[in-house]
N, CA, C and O of each residue as an XYZ file, in Angstrom:
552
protein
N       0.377     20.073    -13.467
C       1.161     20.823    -12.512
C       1.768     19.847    -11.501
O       1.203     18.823    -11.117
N       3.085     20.307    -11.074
C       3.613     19.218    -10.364
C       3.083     19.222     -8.956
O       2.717     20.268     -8.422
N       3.038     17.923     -8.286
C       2.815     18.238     -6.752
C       3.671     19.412     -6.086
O       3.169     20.516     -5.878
N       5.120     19.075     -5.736
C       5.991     20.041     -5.453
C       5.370     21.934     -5.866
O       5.207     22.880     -5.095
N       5.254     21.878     -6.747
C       4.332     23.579     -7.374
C       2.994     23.483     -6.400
O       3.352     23.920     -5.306
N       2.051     23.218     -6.362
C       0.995     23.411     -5.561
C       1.323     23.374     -4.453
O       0.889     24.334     -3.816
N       2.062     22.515     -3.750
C       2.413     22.877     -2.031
C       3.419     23.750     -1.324
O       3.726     23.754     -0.132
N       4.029     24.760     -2.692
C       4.649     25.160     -2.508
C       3.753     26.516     -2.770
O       3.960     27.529     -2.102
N       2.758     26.460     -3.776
C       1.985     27.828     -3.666
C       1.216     27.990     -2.594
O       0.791     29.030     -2.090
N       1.017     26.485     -2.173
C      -0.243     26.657     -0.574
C       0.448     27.288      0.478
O       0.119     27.971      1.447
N       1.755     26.760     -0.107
C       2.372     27.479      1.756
C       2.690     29.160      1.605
O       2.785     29.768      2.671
N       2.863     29.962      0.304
C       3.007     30.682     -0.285
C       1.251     31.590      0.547
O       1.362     32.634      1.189
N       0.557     31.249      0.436
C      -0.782     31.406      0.956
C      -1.241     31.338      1.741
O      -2.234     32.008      2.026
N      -0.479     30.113      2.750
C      -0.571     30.565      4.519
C       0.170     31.501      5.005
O      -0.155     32.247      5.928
N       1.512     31.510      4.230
C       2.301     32.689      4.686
C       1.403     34.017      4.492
O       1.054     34.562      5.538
N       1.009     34.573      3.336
C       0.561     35.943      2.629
C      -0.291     36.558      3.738
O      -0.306     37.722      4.137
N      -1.191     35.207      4.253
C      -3.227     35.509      4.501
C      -3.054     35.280      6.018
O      -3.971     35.250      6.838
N      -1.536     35.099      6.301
C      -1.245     34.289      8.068
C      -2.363     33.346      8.558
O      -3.169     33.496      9.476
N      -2.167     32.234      7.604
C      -3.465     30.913      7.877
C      -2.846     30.366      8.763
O      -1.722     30.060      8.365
N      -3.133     29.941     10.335
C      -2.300     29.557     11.047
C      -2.301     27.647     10.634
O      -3.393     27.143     10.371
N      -1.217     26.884     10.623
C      -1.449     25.234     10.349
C      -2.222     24.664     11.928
O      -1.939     24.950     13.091
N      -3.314     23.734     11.336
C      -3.689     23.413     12.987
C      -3.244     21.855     12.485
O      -3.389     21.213     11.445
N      -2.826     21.689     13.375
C      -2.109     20.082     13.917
C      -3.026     19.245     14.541
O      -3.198     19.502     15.732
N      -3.822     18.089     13.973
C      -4.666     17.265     14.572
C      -4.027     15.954     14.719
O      -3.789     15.102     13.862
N      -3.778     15.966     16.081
C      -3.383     14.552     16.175
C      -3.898     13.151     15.896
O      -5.103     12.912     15.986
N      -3.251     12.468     15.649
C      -3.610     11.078     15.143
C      -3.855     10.083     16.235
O      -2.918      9.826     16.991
N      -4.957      9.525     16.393
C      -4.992      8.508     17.758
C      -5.270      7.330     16.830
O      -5.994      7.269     15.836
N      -4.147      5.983     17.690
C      -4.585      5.042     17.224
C      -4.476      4.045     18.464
O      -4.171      4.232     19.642
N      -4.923      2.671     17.587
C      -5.447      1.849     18.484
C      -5.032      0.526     18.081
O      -4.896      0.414     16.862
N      -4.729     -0.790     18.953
C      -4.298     -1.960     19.191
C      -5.146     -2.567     17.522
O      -6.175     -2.000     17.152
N      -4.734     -3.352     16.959
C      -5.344     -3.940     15.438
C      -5.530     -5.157     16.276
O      -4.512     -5.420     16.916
N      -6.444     -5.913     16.451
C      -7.072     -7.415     16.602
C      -6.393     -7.731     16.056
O      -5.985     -7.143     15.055
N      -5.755     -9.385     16.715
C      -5.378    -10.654     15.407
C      -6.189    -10.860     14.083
O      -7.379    -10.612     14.281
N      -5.955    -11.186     12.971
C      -6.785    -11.440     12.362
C      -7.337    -10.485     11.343
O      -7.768    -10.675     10.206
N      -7.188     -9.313     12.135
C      -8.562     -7.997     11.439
C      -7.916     -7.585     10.178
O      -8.590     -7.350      9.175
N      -6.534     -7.483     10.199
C      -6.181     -6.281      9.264
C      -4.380     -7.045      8.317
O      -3.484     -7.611      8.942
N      -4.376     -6.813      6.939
C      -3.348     -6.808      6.968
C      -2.708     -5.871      5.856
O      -3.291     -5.861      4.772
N      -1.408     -4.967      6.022
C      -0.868     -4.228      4.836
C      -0.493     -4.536      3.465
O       0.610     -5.073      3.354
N      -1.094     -4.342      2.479
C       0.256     -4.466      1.180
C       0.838     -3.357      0.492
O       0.345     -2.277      0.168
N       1.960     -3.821      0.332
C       3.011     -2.700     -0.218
C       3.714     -3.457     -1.389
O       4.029     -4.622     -1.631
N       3.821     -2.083     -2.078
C       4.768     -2.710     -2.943
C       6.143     -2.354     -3.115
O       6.726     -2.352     -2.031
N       6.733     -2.110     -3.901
C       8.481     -1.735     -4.090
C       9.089     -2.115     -5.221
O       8.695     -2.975     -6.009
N      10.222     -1.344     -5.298
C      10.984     -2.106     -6.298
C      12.726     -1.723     -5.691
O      13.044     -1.000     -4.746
N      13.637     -2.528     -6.656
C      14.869     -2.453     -6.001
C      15.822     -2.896     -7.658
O      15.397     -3.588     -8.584
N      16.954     -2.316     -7.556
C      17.360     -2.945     -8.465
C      18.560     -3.448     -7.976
O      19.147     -3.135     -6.940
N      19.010     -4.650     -9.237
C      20.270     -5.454     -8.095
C      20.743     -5.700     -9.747
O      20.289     -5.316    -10.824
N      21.925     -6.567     -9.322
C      22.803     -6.607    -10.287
C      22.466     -8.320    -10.583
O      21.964     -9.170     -9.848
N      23.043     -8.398    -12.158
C      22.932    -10.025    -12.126
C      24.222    -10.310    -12.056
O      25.144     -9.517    -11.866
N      24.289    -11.829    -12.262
C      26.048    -12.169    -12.066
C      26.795    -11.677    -13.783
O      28.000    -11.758    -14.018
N      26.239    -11.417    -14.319
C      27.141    -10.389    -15.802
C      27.291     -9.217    -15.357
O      28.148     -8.723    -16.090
N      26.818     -8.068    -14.204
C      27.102     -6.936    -13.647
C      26.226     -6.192    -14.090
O      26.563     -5.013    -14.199
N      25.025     -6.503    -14.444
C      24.506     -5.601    -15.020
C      23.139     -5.336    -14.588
O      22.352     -6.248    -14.331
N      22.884     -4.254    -14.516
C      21.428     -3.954    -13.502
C      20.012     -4.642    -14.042
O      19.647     -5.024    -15.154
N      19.396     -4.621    -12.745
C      18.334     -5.354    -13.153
C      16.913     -4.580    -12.433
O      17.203     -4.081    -11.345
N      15.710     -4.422    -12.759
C      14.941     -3.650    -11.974
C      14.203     -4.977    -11.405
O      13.821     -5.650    -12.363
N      13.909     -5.513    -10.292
C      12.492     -6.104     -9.557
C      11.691     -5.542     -8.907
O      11.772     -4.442     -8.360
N      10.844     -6.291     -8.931
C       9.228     -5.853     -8.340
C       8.907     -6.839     -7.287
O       9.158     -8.044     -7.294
N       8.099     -5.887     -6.060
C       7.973     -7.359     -5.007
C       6.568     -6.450     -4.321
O       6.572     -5.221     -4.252
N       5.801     -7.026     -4.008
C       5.115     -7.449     -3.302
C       4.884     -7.876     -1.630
O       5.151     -9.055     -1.399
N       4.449     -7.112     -0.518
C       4.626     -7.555      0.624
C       3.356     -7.630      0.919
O       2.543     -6.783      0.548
N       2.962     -9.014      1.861
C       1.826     -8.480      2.835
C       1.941     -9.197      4.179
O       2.211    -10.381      4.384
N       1.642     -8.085      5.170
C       2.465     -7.949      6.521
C       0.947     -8.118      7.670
O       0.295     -7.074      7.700
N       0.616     -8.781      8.181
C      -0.200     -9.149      9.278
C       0.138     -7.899     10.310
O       1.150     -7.770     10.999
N      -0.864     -7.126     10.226
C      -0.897     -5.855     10.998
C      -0.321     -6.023     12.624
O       0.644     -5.421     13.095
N      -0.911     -6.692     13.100
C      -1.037     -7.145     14.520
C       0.358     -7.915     14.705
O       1.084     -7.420     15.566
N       0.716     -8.732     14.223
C       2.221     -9.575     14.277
C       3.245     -9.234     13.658
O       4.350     -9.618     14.040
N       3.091     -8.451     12.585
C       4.465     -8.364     11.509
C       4.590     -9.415     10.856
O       5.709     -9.391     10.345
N       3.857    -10.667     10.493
C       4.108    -11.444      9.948
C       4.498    -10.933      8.811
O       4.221     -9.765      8.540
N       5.282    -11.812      7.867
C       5.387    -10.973      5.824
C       5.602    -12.346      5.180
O       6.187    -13.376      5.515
N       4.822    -11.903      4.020
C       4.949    -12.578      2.954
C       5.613    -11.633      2.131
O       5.589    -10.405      2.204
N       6.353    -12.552      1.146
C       6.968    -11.373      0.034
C       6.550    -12.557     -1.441
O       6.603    -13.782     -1.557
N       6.210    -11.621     -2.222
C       6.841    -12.007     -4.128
C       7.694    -10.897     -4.498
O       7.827     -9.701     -4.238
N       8.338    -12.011     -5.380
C       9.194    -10.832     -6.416
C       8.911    -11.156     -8.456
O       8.785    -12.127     -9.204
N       8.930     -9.965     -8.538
C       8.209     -9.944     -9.961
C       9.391     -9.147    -10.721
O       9.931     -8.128    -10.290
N       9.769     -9.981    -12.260
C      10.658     -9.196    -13.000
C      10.130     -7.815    -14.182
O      10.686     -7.216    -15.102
N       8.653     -7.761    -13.476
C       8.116     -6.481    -14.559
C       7.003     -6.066    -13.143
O       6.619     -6.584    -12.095
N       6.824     -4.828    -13.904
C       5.630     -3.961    -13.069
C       4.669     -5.066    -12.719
O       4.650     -6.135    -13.330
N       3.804     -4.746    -11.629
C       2.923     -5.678    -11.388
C       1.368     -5.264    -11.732
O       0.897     -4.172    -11.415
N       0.494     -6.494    -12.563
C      -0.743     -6.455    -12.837
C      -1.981     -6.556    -11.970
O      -1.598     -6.879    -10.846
N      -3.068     -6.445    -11.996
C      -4.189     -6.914    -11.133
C      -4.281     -8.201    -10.864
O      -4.774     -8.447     -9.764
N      -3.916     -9.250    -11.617
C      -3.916    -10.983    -11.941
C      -2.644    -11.006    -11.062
O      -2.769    -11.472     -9.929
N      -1.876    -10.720    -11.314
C      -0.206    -10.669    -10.151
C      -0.741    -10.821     -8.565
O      -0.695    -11.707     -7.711
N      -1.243     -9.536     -8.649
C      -1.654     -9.180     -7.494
C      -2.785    -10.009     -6.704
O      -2.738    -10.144     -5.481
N      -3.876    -10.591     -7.562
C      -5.080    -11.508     -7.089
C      -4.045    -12.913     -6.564
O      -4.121    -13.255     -5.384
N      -3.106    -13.665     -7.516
C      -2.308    -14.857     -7.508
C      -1.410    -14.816     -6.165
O      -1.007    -15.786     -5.524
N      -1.211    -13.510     -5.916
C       0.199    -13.502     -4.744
C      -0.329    -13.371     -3.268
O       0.167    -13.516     -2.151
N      -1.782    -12.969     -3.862
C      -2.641    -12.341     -2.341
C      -2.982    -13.922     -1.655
O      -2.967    -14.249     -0.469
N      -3.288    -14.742     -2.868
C      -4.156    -15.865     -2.965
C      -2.925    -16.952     -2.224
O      -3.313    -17.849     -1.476
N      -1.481    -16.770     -2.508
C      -0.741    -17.205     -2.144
C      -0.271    -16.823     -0.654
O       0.310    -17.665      0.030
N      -0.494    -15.741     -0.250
C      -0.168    -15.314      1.481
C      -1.137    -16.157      1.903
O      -0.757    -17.276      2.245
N      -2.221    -15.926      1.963
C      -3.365    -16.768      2.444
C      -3.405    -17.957      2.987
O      -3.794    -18.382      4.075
N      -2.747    -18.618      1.669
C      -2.187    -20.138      2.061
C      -1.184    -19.875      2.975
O      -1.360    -20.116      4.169
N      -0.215    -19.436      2.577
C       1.098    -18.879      3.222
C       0.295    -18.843      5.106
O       0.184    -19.913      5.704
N      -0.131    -17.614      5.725
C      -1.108    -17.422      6.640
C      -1.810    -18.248      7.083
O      -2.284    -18.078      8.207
N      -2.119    -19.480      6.294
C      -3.350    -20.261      6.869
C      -4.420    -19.369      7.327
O      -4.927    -19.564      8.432
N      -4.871    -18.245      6.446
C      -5.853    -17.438      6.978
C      -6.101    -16.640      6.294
O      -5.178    -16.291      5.558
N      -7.171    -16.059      6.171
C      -7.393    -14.212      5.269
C      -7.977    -13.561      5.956
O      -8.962    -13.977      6.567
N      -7.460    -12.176      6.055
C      -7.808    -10.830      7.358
C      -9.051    -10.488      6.574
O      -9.406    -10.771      5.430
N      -9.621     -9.761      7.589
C     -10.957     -9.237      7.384
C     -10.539     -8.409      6.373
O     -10.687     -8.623      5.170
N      -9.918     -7.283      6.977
C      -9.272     -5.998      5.819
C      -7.852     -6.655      5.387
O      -7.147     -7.575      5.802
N      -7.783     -5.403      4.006
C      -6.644     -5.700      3.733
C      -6.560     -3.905      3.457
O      -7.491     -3.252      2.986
N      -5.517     -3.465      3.784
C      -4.568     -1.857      3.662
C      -3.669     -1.572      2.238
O      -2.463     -1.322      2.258
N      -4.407     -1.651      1.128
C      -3.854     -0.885      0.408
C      -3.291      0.617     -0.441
O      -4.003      1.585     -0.707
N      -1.802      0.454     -0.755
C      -1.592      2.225     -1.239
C      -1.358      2.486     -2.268
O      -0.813      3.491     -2.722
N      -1.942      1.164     -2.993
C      -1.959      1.404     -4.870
C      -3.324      1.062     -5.355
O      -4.083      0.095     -5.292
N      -3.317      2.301     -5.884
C      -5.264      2.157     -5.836
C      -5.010      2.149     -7.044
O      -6.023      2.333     -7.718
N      -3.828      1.977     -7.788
C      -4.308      1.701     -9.140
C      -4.368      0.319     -9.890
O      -4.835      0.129    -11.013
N      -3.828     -0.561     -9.087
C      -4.823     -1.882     -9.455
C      -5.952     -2.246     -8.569
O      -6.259     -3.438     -8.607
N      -6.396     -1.754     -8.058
C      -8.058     -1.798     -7.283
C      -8.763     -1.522     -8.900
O      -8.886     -0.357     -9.280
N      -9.148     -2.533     -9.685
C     -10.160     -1.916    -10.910
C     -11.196     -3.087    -10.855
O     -11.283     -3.639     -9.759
N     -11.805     -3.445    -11.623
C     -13.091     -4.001    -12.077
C     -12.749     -5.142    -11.456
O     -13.479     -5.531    -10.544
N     -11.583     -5.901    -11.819
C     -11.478     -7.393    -11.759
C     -10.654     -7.779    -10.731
O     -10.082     -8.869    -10.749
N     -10.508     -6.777     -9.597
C      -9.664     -6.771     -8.374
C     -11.514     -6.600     -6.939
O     -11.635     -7.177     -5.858
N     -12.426     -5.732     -7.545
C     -13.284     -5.610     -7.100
C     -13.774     -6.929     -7.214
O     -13.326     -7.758     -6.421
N     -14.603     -7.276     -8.046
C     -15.219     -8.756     -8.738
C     -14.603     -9.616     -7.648
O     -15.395    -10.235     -6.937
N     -12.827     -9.788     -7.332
C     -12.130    -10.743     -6.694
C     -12.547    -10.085     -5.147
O     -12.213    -10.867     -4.256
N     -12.929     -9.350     -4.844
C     -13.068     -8.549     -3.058
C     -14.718     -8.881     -3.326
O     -15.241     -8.888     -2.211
N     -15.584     -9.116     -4.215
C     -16.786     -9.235     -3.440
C     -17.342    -10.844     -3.294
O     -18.431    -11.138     -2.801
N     -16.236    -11.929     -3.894
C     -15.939    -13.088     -4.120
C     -15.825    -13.610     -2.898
O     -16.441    -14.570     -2.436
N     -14.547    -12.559     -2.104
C     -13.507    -13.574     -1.021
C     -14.107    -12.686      0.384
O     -13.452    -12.720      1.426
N     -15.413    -11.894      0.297
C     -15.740    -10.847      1.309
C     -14.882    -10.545      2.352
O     -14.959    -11.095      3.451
N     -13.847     -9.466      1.984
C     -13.134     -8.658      2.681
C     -13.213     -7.598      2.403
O     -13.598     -7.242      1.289
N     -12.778     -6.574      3.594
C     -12.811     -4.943      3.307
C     -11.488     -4.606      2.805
O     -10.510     -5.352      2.847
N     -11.544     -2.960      2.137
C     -10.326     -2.709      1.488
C     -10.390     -1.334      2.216
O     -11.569     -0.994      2.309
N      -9.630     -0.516      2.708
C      -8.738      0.213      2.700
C      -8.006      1.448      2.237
O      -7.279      1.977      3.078
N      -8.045      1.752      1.572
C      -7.303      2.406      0.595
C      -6.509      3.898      1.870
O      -7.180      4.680      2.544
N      -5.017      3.823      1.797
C      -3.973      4.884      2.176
C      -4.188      6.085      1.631
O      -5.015      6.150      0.721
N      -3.614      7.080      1.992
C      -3.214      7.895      0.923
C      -1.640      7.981      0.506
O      -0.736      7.983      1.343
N      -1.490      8.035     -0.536
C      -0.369      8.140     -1.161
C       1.064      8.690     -0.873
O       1.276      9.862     -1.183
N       2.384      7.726     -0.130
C       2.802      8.521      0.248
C       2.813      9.420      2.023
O       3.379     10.383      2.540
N       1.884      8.443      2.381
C       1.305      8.695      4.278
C       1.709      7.762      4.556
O       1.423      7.150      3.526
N       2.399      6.760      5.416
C       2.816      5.945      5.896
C       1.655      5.926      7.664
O       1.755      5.043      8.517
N       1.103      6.612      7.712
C       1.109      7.052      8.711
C      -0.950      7.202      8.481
O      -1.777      7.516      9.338
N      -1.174      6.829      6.996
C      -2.530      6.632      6.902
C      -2.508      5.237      6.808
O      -3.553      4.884      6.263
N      -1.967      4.508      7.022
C      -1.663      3.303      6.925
C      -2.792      2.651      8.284
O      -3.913      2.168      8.128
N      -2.029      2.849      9.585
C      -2.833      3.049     11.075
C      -4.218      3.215     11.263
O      -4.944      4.027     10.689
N      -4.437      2.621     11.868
C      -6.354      1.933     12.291
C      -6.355      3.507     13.379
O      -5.704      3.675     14.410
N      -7.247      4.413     12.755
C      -7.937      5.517     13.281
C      -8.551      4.735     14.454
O      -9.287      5.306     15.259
């Protein structure tokens, strides 16, 4: 069932049963140097010089507290090994590795992304999907 169909029957159901929405605000707070940093991913497509489209893949990770960014760009979807190599590369990049790291693709978080987080002891994070706004240190 699609997302769109279920939130469209939920609201279908506050309307019917008059569930009133309660609004809990979000408080947040200053991120320490150091503590925390985001990754995101993306894609974009661009043209090559024959005119013809191209899909890339990139990679950001952004120092919570500064905005610092690192970027990769990848010409296919990105793997768990991608992802361990590019992290491994901000680092250097940073001269540093954050305590946490904020990720919103929990689908390379698997066996051999874990294995690599209990290696380099940092915390993970995990967004929800699509929240920009779960992103933010509660």
């Amino acid at each position: 069932m699609a997302e769109n169909t279920v939130r469209n029957y939920v609201n279908d159901l506050w309307e019917f049963y008059h569930i009133s929405k309660v609004s809990v605000p979000r408080t947040y707070s200053a991120v320490p140097i150091g503590k925390q940093a985001q990754v995101d991913f993306g894609q974009t497509n661009v043209k090559n010089t024959n005119g013809e489209s191209k899909r890339l893949y990139f990679i950001a990770f952004i120092l919570t507290h500064s905005r610092y960014k690192y970027v990769e760009w990848l010409d296919r979807p990105f793997r768990t090994s991608d992802v361990l190599r590019m992290q491994e590369n901000a680092f250097d990049y940073f001269e540093g590795m954050p305590e946490e790291k904020v990720y919103d693709q929990d689908a390379l978080i698997n066996a051999e992304f874990t294995n690599y987080q209990k290696a380099r002891h940092f915390n993970i994070y995990l967004c929800r999907k699509s929240d920009p706004e779960s992103k933010r240190e509660d």
